PDB file of C-alpha atoms in Angstrom:
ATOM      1  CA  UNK A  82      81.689  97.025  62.104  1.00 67.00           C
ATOM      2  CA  UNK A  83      85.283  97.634  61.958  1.00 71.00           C
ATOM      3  CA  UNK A  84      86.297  94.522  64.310  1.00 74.00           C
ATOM      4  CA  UNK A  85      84.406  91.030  64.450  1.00 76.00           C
ATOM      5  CA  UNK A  86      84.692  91.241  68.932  1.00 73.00           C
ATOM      6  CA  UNK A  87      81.929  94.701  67.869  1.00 77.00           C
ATOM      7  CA  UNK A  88      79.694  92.676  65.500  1.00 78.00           C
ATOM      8  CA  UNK A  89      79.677  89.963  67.773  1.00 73.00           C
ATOM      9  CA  UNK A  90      78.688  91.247  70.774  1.00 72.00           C
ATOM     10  CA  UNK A  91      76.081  93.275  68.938  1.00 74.00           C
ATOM     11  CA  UNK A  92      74.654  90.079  67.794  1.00 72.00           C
ATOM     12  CA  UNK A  93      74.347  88.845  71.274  1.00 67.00           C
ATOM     13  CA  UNK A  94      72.758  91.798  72.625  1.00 65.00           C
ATOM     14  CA  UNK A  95      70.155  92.279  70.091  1.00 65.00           C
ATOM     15  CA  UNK A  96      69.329  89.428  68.181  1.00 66.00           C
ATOM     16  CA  UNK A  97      69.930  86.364  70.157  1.00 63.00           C
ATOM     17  CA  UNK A  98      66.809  84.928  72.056  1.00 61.00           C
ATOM     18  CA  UNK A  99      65.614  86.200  75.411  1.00 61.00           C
ATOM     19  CA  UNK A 100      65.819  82.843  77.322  1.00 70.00           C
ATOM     20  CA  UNK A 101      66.569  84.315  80.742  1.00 76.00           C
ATOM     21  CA  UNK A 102      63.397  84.601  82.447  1.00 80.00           C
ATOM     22  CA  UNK A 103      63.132  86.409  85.960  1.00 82.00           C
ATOM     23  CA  UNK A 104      60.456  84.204  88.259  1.00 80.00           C
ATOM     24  CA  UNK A 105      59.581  87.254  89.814  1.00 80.00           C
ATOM     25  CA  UNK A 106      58.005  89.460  87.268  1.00 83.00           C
ATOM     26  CA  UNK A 107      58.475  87.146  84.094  1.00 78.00           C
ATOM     27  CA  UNK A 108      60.894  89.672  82.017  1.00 83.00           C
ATOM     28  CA  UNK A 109      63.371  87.917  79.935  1.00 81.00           C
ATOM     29  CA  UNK A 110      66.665  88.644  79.179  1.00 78.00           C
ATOM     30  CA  UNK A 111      69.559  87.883  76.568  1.00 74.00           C
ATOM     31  CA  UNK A 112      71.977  86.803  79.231  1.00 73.00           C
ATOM     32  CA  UNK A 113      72.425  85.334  82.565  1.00 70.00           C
ATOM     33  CA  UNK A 114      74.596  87.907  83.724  1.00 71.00           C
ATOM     34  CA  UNK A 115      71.948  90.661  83.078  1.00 76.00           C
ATOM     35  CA  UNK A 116      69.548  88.510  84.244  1.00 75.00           C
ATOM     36  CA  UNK A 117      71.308  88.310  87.796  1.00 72.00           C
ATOM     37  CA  UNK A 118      71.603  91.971  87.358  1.00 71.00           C
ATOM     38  CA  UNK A 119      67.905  92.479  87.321  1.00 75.00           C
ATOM     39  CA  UNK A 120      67.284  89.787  90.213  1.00 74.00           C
ATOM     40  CA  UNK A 121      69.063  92.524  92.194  1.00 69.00           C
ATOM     41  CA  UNK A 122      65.805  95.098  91.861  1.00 72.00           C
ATOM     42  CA  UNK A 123      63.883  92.200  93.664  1.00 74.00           C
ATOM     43  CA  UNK A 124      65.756  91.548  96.771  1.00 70.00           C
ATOM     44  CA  UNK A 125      66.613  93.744  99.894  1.00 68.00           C
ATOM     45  CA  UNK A 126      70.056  92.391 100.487  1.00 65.00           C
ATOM     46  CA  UNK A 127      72.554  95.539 100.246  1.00 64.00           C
ATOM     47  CA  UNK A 128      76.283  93.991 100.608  1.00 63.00           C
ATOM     48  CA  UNK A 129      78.198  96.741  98.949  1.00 68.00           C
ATOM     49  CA  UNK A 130      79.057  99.078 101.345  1.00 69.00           C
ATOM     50  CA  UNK A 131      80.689 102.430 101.342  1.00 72.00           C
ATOM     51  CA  UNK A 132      83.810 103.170 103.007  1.00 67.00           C
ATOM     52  CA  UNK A 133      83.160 106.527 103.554  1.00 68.00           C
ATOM     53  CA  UNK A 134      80.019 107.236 104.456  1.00 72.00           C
ATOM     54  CA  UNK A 135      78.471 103.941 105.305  1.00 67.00           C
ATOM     55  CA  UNK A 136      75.851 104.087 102.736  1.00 75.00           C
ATOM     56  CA  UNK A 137      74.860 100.375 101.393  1.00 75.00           C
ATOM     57  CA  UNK A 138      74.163  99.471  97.759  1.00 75.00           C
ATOM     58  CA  UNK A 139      72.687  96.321  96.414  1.00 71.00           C
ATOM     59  CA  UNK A 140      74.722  96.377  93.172  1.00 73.00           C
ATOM     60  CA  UNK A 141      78.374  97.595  92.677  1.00 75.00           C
ATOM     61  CA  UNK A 142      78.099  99.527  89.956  1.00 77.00           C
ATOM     62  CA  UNK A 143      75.215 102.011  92.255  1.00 80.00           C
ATOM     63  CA  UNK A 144      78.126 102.320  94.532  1.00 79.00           C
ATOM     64  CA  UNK A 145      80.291 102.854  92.034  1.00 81.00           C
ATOM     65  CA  UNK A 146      78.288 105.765  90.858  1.00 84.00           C
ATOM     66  CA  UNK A 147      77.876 106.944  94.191  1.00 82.00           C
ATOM     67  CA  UNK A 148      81.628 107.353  94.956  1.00 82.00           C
ATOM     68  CA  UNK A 149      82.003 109.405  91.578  1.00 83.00           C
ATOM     69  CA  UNK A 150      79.449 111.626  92.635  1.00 84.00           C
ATOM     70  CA  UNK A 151      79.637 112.257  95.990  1.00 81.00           C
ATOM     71  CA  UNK A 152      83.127 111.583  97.374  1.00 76.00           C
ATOM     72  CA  UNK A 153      85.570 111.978  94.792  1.00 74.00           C
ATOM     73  CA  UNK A 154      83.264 114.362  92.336  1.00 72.00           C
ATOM     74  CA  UNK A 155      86.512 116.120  91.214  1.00 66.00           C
ATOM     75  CA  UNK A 156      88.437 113.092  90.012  1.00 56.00           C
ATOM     76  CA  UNK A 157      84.736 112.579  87.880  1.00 49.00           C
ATOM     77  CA  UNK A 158      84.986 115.901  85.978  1.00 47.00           C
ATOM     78  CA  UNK A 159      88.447 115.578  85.188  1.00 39.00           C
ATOM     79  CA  UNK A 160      88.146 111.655  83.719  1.00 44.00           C
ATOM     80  CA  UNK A 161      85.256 111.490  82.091  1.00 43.00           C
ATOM     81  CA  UNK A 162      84.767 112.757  78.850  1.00 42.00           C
ATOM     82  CA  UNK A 163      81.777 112.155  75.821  1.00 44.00           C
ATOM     83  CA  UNK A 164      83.917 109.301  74.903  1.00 44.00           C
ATOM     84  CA  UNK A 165      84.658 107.756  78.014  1.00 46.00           C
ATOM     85  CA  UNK A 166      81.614 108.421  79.919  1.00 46.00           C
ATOM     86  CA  UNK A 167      80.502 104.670  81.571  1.00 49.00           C
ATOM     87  CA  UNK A 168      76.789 103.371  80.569  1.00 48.00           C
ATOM     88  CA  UNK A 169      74.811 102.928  83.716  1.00 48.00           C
ATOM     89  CA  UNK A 170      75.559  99.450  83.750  1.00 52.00           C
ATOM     90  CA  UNK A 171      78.641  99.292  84.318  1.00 49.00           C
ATOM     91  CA  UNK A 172      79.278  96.603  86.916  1.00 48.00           C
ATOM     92  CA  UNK A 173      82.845  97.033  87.686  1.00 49.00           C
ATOM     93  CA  UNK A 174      84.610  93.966  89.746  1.00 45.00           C
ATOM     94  CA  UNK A 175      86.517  95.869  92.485  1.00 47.00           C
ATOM     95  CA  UNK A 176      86.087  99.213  93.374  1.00 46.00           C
ATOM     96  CA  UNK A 177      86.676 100.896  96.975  1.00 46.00           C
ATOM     97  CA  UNK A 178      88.228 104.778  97.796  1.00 50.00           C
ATOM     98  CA  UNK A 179      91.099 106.021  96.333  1.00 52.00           C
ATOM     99  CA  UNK A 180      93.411 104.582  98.828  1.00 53.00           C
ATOM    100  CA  UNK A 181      92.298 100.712  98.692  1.00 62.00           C
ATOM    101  CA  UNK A 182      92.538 101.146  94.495  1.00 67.00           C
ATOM    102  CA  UNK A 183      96.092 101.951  94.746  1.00 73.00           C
ATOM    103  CA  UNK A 184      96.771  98.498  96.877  1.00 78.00           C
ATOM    104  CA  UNK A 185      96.169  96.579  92.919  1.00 80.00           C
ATOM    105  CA  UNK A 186      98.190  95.835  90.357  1.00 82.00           C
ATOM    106  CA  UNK A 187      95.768  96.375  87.585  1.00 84.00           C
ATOM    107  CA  UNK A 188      93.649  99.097  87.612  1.00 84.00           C
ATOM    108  CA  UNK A 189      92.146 101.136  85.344  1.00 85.00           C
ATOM    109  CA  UNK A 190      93.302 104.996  86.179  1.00 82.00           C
ATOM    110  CA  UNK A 191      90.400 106.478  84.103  1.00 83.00           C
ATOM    111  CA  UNK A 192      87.894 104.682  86.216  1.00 82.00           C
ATOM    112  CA  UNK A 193      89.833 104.147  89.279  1.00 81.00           C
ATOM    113  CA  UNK A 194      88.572 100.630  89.677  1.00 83.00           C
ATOM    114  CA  UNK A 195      91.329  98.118  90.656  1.00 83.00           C
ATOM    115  CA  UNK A 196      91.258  94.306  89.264  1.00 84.00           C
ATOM    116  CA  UNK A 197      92.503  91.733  91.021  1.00 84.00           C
ATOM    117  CA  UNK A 198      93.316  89.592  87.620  1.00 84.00           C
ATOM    118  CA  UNK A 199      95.178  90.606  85.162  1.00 85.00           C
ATOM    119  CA  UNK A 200      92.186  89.325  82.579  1.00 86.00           C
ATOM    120  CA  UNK A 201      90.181  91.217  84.692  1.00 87.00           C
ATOM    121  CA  UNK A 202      91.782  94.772  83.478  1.00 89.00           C
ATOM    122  CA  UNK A 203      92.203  93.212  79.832  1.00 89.00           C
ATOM    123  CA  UNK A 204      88.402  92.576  79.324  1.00 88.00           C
ATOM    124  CA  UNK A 205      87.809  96.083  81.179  1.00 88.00           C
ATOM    125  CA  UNK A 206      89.699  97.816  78.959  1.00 88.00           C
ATOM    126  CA  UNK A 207      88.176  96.246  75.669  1.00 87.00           C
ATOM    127  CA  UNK A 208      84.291  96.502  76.780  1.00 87.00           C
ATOM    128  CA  UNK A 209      84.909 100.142  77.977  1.00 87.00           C
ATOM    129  CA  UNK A 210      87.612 102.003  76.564  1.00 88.00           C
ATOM    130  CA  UNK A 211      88.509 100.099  73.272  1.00 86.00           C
ATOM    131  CA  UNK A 212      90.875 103.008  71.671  1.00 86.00           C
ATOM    132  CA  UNK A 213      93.433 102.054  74.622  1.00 86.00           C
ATOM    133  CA  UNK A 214      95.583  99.208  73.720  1.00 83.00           C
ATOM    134  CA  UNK A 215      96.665  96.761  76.105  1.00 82.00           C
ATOM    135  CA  UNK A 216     100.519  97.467  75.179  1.00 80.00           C
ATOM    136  CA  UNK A 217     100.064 100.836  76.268  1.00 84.00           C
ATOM    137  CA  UNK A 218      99.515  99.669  79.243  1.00 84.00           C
ATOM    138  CA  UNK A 219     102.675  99.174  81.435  1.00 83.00           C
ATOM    139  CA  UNK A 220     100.994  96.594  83.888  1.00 82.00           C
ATOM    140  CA  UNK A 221      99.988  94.806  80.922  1.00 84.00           C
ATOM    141  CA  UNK A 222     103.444  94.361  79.741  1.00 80.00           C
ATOM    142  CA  UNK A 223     104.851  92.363  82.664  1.00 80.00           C
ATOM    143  CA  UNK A 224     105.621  88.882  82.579  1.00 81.00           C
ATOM    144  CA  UNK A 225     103.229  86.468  83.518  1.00 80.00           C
ATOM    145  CA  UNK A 226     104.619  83.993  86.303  1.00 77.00           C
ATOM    146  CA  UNK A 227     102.688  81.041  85.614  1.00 76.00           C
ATOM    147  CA  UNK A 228     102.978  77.877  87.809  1.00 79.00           C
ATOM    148  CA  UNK A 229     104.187  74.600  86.663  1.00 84.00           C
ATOM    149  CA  UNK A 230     103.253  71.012  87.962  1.00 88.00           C
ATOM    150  CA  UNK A 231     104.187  67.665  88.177  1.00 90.00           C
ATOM    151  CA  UNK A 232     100.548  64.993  87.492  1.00 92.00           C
ATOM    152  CA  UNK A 233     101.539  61.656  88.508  1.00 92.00           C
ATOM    153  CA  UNK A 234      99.532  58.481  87.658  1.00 94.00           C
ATOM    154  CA  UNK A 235      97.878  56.864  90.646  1.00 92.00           C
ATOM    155  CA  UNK A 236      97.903  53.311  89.149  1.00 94.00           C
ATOM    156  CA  UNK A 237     101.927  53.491  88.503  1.00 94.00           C
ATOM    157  CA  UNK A 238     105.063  55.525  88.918  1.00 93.00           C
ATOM    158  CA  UNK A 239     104.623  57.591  85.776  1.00 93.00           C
ATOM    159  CA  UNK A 240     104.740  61.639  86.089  1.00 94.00           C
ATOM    160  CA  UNK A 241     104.152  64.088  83.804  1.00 93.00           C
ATOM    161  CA  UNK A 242     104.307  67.838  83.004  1.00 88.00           C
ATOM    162  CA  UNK A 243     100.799  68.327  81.681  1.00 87.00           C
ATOM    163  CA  UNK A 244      97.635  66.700  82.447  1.00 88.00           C
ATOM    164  CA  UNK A 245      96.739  65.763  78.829  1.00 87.00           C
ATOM    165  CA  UNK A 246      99.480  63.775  78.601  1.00 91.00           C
ATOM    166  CA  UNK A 247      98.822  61.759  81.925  1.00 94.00           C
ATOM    167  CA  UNK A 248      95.082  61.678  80.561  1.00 92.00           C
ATOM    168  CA  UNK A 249      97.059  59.543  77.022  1.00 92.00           C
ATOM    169  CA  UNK A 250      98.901  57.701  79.587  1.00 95.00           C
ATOM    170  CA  UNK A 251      95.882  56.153  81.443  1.00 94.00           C
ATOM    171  CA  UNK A 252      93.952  55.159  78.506  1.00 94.00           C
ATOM    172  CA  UNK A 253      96.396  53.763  76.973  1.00 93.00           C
ATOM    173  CA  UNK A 254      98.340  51.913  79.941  1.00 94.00           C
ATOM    174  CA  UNK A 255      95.086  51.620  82.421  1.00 94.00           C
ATOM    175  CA  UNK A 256      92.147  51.274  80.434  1.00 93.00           C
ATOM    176  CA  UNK A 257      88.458  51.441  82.338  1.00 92.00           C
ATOM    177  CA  UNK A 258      90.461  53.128  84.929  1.00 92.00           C
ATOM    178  CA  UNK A 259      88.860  56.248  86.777  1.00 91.00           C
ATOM    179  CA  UNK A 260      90.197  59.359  85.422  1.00 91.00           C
ATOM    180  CA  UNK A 261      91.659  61.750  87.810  1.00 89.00           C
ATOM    181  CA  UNK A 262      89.907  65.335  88.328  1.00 83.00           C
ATOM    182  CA  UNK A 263      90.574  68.019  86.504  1.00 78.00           C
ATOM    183  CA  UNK A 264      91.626  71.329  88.421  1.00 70.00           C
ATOM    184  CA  UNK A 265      88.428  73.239  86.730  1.00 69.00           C
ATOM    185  CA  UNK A 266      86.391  70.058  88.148  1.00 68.00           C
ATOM    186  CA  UNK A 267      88.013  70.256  91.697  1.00 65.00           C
ATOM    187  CA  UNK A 268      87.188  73.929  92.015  1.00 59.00           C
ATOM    188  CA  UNK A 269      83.579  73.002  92.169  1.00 56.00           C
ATOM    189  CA  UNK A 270      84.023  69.925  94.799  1.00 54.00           C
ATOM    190  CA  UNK A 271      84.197  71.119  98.706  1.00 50.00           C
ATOM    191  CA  UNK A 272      87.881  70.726 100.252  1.00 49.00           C
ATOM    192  CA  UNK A 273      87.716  69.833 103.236  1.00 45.00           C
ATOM    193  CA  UNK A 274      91.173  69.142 105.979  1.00 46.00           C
ATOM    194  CA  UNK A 275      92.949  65.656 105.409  1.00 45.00           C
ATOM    195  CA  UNK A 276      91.099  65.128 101.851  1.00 46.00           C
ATOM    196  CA  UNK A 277      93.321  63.184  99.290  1.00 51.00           C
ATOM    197  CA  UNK A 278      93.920  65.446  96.003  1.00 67.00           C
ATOM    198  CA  UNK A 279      91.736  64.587  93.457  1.00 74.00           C
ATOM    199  CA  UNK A 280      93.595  65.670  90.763  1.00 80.00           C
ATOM    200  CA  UNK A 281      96.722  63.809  91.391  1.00 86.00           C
ATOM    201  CA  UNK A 282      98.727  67.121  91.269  1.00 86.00           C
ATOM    202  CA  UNK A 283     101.190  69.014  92.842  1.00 86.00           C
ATOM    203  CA  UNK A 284     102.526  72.598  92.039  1.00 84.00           C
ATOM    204  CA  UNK A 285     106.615  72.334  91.512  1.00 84.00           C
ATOM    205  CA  UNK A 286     107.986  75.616  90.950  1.00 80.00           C
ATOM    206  CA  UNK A 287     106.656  79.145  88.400  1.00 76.00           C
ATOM    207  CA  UNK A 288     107.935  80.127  85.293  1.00 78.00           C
ATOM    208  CA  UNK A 289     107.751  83.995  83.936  1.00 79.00           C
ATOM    209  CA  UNK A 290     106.601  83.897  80.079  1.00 81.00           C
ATOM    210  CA  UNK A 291     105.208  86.667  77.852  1.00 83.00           C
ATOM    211  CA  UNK A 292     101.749  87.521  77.218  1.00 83.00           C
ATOM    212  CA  UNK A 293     100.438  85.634  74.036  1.00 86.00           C
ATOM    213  CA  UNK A 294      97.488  88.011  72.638  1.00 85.00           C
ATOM    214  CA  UNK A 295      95.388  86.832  69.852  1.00 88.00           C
ATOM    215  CA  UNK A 296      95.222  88.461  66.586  1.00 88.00           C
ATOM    216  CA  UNK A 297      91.222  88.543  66.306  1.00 87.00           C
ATOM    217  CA  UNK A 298      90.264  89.912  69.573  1.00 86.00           C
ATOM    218  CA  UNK A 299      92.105  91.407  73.145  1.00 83.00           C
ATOM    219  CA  UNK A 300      92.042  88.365  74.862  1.00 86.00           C
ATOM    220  CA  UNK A 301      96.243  87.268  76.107  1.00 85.00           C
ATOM    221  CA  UNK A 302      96.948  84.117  77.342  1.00 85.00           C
ATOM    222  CA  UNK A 303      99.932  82.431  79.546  1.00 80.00           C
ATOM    223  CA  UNK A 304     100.820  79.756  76.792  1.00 82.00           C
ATOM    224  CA  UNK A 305     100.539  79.598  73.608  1.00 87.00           C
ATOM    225  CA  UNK A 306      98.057  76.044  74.116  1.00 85.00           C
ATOM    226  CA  UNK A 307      96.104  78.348  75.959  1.00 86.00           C
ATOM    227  CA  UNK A 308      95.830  80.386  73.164  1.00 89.00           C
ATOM    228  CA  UNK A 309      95.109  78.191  70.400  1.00 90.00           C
ATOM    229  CA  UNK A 310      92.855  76.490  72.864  1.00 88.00           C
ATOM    230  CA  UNK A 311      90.773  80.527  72.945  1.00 90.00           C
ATOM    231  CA  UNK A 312      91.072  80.638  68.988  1.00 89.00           C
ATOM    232  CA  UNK A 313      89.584  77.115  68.139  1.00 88.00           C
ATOM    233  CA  UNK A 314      86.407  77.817  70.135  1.00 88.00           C
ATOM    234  CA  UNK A 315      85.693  81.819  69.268  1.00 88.00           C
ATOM    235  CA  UNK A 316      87.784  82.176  65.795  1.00 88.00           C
ATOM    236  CA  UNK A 317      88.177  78.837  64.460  1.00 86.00           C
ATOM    237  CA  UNK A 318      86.966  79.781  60.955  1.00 87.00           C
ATOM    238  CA  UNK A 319      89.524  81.620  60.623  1.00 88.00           C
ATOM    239  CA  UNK A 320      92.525  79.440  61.425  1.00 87.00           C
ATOM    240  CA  UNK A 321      94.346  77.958  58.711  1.00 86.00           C
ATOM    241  CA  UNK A 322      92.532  74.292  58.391  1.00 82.00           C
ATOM    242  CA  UNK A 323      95.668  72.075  59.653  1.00 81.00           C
ATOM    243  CA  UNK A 324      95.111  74.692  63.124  1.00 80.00           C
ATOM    244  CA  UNK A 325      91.068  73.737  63.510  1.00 77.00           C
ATOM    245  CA  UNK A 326      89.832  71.650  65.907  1.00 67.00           C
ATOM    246  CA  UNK A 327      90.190  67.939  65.289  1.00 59.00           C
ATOM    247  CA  UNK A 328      87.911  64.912  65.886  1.00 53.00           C
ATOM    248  CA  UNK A 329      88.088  63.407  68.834  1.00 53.00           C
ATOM    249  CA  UNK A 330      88.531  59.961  67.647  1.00 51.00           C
ATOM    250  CA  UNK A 331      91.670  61.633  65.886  1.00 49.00           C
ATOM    251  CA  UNK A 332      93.044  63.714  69.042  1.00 55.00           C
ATOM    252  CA  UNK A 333      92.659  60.362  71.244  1.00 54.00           C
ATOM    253  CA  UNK A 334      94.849  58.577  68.929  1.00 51.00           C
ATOM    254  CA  UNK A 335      97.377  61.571  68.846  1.00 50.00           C
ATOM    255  CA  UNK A 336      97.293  61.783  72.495  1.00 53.00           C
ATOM    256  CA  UNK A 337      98.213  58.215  72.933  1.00 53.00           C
ATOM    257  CA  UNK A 338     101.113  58.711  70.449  1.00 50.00           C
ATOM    258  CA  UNK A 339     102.068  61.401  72.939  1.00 49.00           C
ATOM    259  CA  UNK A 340     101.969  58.630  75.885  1.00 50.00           C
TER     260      UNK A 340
END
């Protein structure tokens, strides 16, 4: 393999352990995602429907396949070639006639299947047609705008531009005091009218910054924490050794140096 994001996923497919099991019909599978895919076979539910014709499909990439063929079988021949022809599980994340696909910002023209995430059309793009690179891309080369916050302390006056360093702040200054929520934790809690903000947070202003892409694989990032953040978990061994992830005992301390 020419790139370690090929070997990889190769390694995934084929030898990692079928721990999925369906409780319908017992097969197993490699992945939840696939897994879900194959739950699909079991149930009657249909919620992708066709604009067109009215025609319902239980997965999206069916209806994907169905537009191709039978509404828009002109824009197939002229597409798809050998090369880019789609495996039949191709699942793609928003797809609708020719006139809703327009309406996004990303979109992939070869497929026409508009993304309503930028890292949406990124992973698209490197999963199905990996000889297109993402600075070829002119949607891909527009500025991120990226929102910025203020996280204040609850148990003083104290505010700060990142959550990490409000995080220092509190065990050092507060300590045995409840730690705020985190915004990936308050995604999963209910909001309901009149409840407080669990994460203490409040969005300021938006910043445009450049894409930060790493070196190893296509993934592009906001910041360049994000980043390093992507490369510690997936490519770690090879970062220089001063770049790998740290203790925690040793990030605590250097986070309350920070505070």
């Amino acid at each position: 393999y020419v790139e370690y994001k090929l070997i990889r996923k190769h390694i995934r497919t084929f030898h990692c352990g079928k721990n999925h099991k369906c409780i319908n019909c017992s097969k197993k599978f490699p992945t939840l995602d696939k897994l879900r895919i194959h739950e699909l076979s079991h149930s009657e539910h249909r919620q992708f429907l066709c604009a067109n014709c009215g025609k319902q499909f239980k997965r999206k990439d069916k209806l994907s396949e169905h537009m191709r063929k039978i509404h828009y079988p002109d824009k197939e021949k002229i597409s798809t070639t050998p090369r880019q022809k789609h495996p039949k599980n191709f699942v793609p994340k928003v797809l609708g006639n020719v006139s809703g696909y327009t309406q996004f910002v990303y979109k992939c023209h070869i497929c026409i299947v508009g993304f309503k995430r930028r890292g949406m059309l990124v992973n698209h793009l490197a999963n199905r047609h990996p000889d297109i690179s993402p600075d070829s891309v002119p949607e891909l080369n527009l500025p991120i705008l990226k929102a910025t916050k203020d996280y204040y302390c609850q148990y003083c006056d104290k505010i700060y531009k990142s959550s990490s360093k409000r995080k220092a702040h509190i065990l050092k200054n507060h300590p045995g005091a409840k730690l705020p929520l985190s915004n990936k934790q308050m995604s999963t809690v209910s909001s309901l009218p009149g409840q407080e903000n669990g994460t203490y947070s409040q969005t300021v202003g938006s910043v445009t910054t450049n894409p930060q892409g790493c070196q190893w694989c296509h993934k592009q990032y906001a910041s360049k924490a994000k980043l390093l953040q992507h490369q510690r978990n997936k490519h770690s061994h090879l970062l220089p050794k001063s770049l790998q992830v740290i203790s925690k005992s040793v990030k605590l301390v250097y986070m309350q140096v920070l505070a």
